[in-house]
Coordinates of C-alpha atoms in Angstrom, one line a residue:
Chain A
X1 CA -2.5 -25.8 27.2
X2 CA -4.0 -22.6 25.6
X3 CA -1.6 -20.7 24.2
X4 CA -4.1 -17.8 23.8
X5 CA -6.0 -16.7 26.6
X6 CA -8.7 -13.6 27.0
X7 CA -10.3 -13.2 30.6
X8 CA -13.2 -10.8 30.6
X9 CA -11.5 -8.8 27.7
X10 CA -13.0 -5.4 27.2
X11 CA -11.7 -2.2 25.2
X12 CA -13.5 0.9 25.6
X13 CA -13.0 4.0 23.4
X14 CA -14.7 6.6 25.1
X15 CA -18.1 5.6 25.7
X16 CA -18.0 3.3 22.6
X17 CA -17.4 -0.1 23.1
X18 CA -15.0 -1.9 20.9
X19 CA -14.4 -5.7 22.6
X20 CA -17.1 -6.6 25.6
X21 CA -16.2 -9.7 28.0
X22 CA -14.5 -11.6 25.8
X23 CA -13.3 -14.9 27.1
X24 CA -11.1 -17.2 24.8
X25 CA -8.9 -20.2 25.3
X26 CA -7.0 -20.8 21.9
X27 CA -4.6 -24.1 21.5
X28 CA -1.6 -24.7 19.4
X29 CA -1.6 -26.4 16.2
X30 CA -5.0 -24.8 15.2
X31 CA -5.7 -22.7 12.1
X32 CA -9.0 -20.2 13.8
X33 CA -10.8 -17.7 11.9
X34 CA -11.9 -14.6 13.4
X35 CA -15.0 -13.3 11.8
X36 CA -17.3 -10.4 11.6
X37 CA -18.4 -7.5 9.8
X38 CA -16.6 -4.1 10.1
X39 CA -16.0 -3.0 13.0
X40 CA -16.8 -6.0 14.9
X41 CA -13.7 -6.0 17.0
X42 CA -11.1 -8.1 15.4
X43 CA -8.4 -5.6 14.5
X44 CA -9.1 -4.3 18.5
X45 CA -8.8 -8.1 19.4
X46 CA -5.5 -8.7 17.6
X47 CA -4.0 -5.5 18.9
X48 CA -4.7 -6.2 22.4
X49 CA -3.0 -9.8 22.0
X50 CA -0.2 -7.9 20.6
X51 CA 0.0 -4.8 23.1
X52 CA -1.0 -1.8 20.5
X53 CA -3.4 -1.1 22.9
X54 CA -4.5 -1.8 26.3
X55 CA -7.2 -3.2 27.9
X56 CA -10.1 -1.0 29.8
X57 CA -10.9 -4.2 31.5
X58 CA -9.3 -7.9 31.7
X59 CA -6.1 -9.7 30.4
X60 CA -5.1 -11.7 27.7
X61 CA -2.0 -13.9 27.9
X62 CA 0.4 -15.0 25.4
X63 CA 1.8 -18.4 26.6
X64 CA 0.6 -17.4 30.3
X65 CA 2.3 -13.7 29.9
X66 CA 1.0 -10.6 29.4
X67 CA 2.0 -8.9 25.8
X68 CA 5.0 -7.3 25.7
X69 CA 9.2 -8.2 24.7
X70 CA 9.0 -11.8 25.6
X71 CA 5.8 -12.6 23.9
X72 CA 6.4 -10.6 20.8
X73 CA 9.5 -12.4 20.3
X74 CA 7.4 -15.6 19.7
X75 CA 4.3 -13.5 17.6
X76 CA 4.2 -13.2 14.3
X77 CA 2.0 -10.4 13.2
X78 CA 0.8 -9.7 10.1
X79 CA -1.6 -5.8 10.2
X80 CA -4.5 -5.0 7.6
X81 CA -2.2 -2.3 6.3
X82 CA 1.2 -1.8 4.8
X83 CA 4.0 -1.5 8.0
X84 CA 7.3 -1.6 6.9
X85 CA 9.6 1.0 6.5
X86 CA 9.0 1.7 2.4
X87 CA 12.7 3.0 1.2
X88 CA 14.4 0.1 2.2
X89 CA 15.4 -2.7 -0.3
X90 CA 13.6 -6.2 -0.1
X91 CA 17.1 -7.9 0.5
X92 CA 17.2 -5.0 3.0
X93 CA 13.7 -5.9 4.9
X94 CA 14.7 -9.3 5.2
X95 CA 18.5 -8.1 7.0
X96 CA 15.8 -5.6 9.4
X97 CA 14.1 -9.1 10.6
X98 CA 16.9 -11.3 10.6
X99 CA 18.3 -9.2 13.2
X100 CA 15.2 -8.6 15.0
X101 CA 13.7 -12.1 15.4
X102 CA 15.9 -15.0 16.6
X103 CA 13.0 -17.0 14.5
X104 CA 12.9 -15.9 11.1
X105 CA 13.9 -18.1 8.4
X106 CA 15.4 -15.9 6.2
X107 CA 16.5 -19.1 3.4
X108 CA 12.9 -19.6 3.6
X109 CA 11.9 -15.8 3.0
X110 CA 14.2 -15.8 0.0
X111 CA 13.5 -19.0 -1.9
X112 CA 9.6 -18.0 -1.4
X113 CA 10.7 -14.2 -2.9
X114 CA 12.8 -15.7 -6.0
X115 CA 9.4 -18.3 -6.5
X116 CA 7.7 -14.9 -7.3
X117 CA 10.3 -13.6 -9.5
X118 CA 10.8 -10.5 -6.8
X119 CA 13.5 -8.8 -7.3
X120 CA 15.4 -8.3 -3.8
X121 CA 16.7 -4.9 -4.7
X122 CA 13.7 -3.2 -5.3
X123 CA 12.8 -0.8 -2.8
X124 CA 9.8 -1.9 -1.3
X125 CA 7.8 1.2 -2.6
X126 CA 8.5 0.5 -6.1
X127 CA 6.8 -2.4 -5.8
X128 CA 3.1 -2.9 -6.6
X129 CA 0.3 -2.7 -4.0
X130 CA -0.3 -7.1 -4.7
X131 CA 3.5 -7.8 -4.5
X132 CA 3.8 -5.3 -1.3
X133 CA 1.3 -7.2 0.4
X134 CA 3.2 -10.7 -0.7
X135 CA 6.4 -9.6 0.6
X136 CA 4.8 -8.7 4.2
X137 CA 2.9 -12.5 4.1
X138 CA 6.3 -13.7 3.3
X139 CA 8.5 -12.1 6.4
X140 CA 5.8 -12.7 8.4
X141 CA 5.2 -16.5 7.8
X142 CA 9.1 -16.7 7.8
X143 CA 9.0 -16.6 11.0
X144 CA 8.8 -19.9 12.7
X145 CA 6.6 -18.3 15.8
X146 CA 4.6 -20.0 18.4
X147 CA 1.2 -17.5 17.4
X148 CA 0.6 -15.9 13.7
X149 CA -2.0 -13.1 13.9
X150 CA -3.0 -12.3 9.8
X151 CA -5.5 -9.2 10.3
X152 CA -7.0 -9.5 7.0
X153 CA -4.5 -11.0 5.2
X154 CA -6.9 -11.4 1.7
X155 CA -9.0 -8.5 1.8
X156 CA -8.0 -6.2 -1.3
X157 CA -6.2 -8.9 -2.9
X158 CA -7.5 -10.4 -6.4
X159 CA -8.7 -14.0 -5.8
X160 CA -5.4 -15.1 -7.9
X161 CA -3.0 -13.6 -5.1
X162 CA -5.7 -14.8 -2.1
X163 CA -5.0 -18.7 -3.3
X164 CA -1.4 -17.3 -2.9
X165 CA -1.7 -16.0 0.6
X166 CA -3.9 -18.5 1.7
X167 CA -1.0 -21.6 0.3
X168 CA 1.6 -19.2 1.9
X169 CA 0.1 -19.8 5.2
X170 CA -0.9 -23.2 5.3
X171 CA 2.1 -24.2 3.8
X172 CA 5.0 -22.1 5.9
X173 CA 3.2 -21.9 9.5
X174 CA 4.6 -23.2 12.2
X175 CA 2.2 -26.2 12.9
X176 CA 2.7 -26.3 16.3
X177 CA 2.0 -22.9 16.5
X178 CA -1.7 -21.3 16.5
X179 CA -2.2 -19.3 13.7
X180 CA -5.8 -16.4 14.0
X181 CA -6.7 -14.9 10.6
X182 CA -9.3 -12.4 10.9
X183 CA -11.6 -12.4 7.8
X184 CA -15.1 -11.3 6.5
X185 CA -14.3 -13.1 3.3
X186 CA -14.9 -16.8 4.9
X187 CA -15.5 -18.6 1.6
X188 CA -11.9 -17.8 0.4
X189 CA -10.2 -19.7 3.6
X190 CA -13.0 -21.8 5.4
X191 CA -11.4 -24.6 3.6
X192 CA -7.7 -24.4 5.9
X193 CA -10.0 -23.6 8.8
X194 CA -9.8 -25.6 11.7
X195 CA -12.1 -23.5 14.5
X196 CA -14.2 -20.9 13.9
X197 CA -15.0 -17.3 16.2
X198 CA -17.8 -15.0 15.2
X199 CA -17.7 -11.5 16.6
X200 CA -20.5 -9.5 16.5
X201 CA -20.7 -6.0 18.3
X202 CA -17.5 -6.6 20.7
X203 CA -18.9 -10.2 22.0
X204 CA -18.0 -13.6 20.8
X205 CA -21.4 -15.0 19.6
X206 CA -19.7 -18.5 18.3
X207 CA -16.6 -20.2 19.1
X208 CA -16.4 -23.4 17.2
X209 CA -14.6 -26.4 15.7
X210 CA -15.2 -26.2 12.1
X211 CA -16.4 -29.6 11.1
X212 CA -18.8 -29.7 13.7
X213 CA -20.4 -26.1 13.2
X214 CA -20.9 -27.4 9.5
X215 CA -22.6 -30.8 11.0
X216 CA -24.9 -28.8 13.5
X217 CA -26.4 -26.1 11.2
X218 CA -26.0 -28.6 7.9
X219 CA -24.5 -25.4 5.8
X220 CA -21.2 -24.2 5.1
X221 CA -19.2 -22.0 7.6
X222 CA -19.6 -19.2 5.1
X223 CA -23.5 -19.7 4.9
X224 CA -24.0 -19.7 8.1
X225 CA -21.8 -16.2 8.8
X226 CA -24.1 -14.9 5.7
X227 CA -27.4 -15.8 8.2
X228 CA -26.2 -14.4 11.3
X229 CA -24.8 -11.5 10.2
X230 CA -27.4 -10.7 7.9
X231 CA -28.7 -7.0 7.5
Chain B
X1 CA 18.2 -4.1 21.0
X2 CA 18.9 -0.9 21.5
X3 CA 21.8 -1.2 19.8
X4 CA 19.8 -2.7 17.0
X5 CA 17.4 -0.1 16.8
X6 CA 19.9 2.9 17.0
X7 CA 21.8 1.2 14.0
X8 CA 18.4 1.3 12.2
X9 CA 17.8 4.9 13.2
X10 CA 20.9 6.2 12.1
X11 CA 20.5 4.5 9.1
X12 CA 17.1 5.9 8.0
X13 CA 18.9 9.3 8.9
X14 CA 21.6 8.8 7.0
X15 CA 20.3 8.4 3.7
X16 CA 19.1 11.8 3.7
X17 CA 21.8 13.6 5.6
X18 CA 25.2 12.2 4.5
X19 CA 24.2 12.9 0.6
X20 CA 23.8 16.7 2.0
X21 CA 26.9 16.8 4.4
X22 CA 28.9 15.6 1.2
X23 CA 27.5 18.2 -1.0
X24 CA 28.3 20.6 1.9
X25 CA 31.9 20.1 1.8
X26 CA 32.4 19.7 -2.1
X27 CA 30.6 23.0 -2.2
X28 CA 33.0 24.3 0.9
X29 CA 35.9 22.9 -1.1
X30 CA 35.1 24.8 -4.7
X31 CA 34.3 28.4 -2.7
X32 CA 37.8 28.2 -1.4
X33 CA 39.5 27.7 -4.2
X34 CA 37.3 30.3 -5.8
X35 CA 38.0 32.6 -3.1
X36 CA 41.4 32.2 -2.7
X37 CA 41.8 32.4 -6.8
X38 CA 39.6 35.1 -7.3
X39 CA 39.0 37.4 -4.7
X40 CA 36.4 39.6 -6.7
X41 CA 34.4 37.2 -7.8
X42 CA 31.2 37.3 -5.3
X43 CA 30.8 40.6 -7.3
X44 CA 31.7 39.9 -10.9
X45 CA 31.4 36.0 -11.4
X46 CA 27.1 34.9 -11.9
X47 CA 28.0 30.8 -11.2
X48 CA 30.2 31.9 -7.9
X49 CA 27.2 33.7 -6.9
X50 CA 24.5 31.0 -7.6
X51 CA 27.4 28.4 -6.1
X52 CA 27.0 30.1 -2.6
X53 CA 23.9 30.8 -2.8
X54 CA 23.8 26.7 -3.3
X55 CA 26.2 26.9 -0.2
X56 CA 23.9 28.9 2.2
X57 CA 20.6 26.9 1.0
X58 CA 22.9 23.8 1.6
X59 CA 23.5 25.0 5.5
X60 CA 20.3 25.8 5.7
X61 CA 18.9 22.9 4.7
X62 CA 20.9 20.9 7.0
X63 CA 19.0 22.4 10.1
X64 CA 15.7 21.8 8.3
X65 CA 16.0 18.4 7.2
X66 CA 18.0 17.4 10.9
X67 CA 14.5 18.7 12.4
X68 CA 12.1 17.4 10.2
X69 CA 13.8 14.0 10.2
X70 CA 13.8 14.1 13.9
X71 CA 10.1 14.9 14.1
X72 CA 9.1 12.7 11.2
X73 CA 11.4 9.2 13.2
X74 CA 9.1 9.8 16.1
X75 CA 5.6 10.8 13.9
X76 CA 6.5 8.6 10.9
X77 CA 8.0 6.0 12.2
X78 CA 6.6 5.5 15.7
X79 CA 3.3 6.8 15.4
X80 CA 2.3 6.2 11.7
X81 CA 1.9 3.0 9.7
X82 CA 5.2 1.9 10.5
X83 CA 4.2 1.8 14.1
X84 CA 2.7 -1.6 13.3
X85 CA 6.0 -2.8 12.6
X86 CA 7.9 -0.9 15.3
X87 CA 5.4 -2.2 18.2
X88 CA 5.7 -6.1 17.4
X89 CA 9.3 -5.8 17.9
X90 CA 10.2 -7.2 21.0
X91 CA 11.4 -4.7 22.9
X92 CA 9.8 -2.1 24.8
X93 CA 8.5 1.6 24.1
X94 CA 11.2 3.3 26.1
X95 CA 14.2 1.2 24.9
X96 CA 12.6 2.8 21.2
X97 CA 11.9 6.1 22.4
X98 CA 15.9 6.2 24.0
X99 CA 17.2 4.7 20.7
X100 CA 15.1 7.9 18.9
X101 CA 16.4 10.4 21.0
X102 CA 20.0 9.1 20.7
X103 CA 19.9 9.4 17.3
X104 CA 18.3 12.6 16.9
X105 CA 21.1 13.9 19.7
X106 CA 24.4 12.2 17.4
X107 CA 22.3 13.8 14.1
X108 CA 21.9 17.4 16.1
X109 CA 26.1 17.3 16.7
X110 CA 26.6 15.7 13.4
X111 CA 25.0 18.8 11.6
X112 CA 27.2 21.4 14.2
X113 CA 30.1 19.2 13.5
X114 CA 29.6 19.3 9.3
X115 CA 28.2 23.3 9.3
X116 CA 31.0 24.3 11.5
X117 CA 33.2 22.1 9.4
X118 CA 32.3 23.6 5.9
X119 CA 32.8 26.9 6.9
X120 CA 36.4 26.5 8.4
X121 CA 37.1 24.4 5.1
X122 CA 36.5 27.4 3.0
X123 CA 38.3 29.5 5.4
X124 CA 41.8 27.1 5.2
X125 CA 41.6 27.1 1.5
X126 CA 40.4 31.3 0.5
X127 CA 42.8 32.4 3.7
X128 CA 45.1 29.9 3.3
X129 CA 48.2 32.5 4.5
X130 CA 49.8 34.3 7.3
X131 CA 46.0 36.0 8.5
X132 CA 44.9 33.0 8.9
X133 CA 47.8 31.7 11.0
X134 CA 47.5 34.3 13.1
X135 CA 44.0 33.5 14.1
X136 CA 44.8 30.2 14.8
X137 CA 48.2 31.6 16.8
X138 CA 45.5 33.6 18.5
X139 CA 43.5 31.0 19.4
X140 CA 46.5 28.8 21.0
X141 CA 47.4 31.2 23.4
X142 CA 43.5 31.8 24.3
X143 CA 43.4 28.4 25.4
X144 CA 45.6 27.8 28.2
X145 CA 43.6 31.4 30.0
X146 CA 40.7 29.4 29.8
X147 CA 41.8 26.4 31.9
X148 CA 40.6 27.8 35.4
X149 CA 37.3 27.7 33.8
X150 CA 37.3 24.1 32.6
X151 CA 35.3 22.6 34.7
X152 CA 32.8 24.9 34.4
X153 CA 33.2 24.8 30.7
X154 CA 32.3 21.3 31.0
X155 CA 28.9 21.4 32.7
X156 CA 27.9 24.3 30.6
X157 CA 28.2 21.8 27.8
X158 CA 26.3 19.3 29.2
X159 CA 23.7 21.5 30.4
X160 CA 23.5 22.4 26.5
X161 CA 24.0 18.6 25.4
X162 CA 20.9 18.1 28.0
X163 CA 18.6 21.3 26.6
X164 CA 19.0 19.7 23.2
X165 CA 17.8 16.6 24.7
X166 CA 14.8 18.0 26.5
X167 CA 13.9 20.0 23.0
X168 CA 13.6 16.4 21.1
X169 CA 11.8 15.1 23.6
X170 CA 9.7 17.8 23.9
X171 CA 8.7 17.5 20.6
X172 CA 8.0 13.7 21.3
X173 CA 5.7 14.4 24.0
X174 CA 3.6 17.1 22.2
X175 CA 3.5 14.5 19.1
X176 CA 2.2 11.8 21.3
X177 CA -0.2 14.1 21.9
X178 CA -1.3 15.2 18.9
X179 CA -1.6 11.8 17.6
X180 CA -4.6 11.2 20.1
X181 CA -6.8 13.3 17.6
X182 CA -8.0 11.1 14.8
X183 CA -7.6 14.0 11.8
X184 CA -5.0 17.1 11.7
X185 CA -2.5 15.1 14.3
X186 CA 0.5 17.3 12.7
X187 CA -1.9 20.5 13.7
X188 CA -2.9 19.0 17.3
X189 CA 0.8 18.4 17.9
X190 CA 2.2 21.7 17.0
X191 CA -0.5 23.2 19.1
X192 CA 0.6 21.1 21.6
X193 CA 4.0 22.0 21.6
X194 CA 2.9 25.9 21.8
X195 CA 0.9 24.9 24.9
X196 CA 3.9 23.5 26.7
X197 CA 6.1 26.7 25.9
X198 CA 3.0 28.3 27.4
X199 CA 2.8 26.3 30.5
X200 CA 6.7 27.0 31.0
X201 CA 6.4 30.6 31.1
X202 CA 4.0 30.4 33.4
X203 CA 5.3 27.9 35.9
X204 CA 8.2 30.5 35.1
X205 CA 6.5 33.5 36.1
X206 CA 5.1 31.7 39.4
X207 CA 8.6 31.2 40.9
X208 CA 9.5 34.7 40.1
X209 CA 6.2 35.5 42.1
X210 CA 7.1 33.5 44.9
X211 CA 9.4 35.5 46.8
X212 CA 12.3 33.2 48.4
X213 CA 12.3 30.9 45.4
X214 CA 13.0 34.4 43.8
X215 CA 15.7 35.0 46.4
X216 CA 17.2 31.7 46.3
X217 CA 18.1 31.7 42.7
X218 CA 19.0 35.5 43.0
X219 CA 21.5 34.2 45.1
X220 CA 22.9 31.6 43.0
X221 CA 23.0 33.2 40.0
X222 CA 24.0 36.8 41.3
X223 CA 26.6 35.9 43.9
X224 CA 28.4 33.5 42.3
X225 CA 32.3 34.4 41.0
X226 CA 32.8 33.2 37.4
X227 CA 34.2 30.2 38.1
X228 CA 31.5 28.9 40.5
X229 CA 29.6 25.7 39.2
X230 CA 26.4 27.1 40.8
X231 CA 24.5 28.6 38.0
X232 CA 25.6 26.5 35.7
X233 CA 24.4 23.1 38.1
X234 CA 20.6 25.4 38.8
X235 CA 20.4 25.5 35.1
X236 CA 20.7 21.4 34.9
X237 CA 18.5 20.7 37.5
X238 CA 15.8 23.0 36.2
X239 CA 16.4 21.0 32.9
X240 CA 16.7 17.8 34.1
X241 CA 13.2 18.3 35.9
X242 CA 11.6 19.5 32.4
X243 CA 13.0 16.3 30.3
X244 CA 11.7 14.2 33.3
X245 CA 8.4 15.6 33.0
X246 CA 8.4 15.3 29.2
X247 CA 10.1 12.0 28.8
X248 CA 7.0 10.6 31.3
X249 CA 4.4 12.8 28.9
X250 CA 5.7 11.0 25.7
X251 CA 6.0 7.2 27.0
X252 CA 2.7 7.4 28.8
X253 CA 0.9 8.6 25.4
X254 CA 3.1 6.6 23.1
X255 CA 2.8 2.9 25.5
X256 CA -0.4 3.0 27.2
X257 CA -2.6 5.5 24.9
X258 CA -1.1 4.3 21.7
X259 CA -3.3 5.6 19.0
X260 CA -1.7 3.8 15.3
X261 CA -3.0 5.9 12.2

């Protein structure tokens, strides 16, 4: 059973349209990339799953609910952007989720922190743009959710700290659990994918499993993003 | 979770405002003994001088940094980058919003409670003899007068515990607002804010227009002996309306038009 769902999904902004009919059935136990230029639609995607914004027209559905409490309590969410509150203390950050979500892990959190040599009472500001972006990946994969949504979880990073990001994921996600990253970078994580999504323009122009995408067009996933959205 | 949330808001408060309330009183504490040891020296003594003028700056600053933290929790926090954390927790906008308003509520009678304190700290300490006795002899026997009027006493202080309310949340609905814009939110949002104060006056202006409205609240408010509950209740329905209105205004452009920097 999808544990994703988009019915005729459409976000206007005005007169500009940001998502256009979008229809999506996503299973558990899937690693899917979202991809598309700028300002395709992904970030407007991935806030509708997680109720930042609402749809003009349509529904999506978290485990057969629309967003809200219950279904956040199960997402993990991971925005293109630093989000947490930037005076408080690592050790601190991980005592703000621990009491939020009945699913982090925060042994796990910790022994991924100490791995990196972080020290927990830093104040999250303090610490460098790279390491800020590790802590987030870290509370948010410590979470043992039933959906992960990484908006651009390697964009701005040096490739060093994407192999990081991208062993971070694969190797704390729930694996029952679907996980969407949304990407233009495809080479650094076709590798870990399992489906693929191209969105061009607000509409889904491809929605397919990985291995067979790279059978039927005899390139890689990455190539064949380079030729359809080619300028 | 609201609970939770309230904890984490007081908190982020707190920081900044207990450092200040402490200085407050250490700096309440030294101008009495200064006072009390030398009477002349707000005239003769340069560091007593510069100390209370530490002391006024201090209460001063306690006003400003109560509102700018209470704008900032709802701008910052809500609104900002932060949002994206504050809008996958799973709970819902007004369960945040109440938590917000809570806080900036206990933060508002926190700063009274410290300013009010500070200045009767001096006060015991510089006046600490007969004068000041008699004051407080005065205000014992002051007291038990007032008790016909308790009751009355006691809306009057909610209908001021419920205008402080409306203010914050006034605030929250013209910085919902302002946060529609894309550039110069802080800008849209104070002009927002002006345009509400401007709508009141008007709505005001219409019921004074309007004959028997004008009549029906002469007659509460004129008529009534001083221990009637009458103005007193007019005045908390009239507020009650406007943090309805506002409260609706801030959760509709905060949940459903939810517009993250």
């Amino acid at each position: 059973m999808a544990v994703v769902v988009c019915n005729n999904l459409t976000k206007r902004y005005g007169k500009k349209t940001a998502l256009q009919n979008v229809n999506l059935n996503l299973e558990p136990g899937r690693i899917i990339g979202l991809a598309g230029p700028n300002g395709s639609g992904k970030t407007t995607m991935i806030k509708l799953m997680q109720r930042m914004l609402v749809p003009t027209e349509g529904q999506v559905l978290i485990q057969g609910k629309e967003p809200g409490p219950e279904t956040k309590a199960v997402v993990a969410y991971l925005p293109d952007r630093d989000f947490l509150p930037d005076w408080m203390k690592v050790s601190a950050l991980f005592g703000l989720y621990q009491s939020y979500y009945a699913d982090f892990d925060r042994a796990a959190a910790e022994r991924m922190i100490a791995s990196l040599g972080i020290d927990q009472n830093q104040t999250f500001k303090k610490l460098s743009k790279g390491t800020r972006e590790k802590v987030q990946l870290i509370l948010t994969m410590s979470r043992k959710a039933q959906v992960y949504l990484l908006d651009e979880p390697i964009a701005g990073v040096d490739p060093a700290a994407r192999d990081y990001i991208i062993r971070t994921i694969i190797s704390n996600y729930n694996p029952e659990a679907m996980v969407l990253i949304s990407t233009h970078l495809i080479a650094d994580i076709e590798a870990v994918l399992d489906e693929v999504i191209f969105l061009k323009e607000g509409r889904i122009v491809l929605h397919e499993n990985a291995d067979d995408l790279r059978t039927k067009v005899s390139m890689s996933v990455d190539e064949y993003f380079r030729e359809v959205f080619r300028c | 979770m609201l609970g939770k949330l309230l904890g984490y808001e007081m908190k982020a408060y707190g920081r900044i405002m207990v450092p200040i309330y402490i200085a407050l009183i250490a700096l309440s504490v030294v101008l009495g003994i200064g006072f009390h040891f030398l009477p002349d020296a707000m005239t003769h003594n340069f560091i007593f001088i510069l100390l209370f003028i530490l002391y006024i700056l201090l209460l001063v600053s306690v006003v400003v940094m109560t509102t700018i933290l209470g704008v900032n929790r709802y701008y910052g926090n809500l609104l900002g980058r932060e949002g994206y954390f504050m809008f996958s927790l799973p709970t819902r906008t007004s369960t945040m919003m109440t938590a917000k308003t809570l806080a900036a509520l206990i933060w508002t009678a926190f700063g009274a409670i410290a300013g009010f304190a500070s200045i009767l700290l001096t006060s015991l300490i510089a006046f600490n003899d007969d004068s000041f006795r008699e004051i407080a002899d005065a205000i014992t026997e002051v007291l038990p007068q007032l008790k016909p009027y308790l009751g009355n006493i006691i809306v009057w202080v909610i209908v001021i515990v419920v205008g402080v309310v409306t203010l914050i949340v006034r605030v929250y609905a013209a910085v919902s607002i302002g946060s529609q814009w894309s550039g110069h939110r802080m800008i849209g949002s104070i002009l927002v804010y002006i345009g509400f104060k401007v709508i009141e006056t008007i709505i005001a202006s219409i019921v004074r227009a309007i004959t028997p409205l004008r009549t029906a609240i002469e007659n509460i408010v004129g008529n009534a002996d001083s221990a009637s509950f009458k103005p007193a209740i007019l005045a908390l329905v009239i507020i009650l309306v406007q943090l309805a209105i506002y409260w609706v205004i801030a959760w509709f452009f905060t949940d459903r038009k939810l517009n993250l920097e």
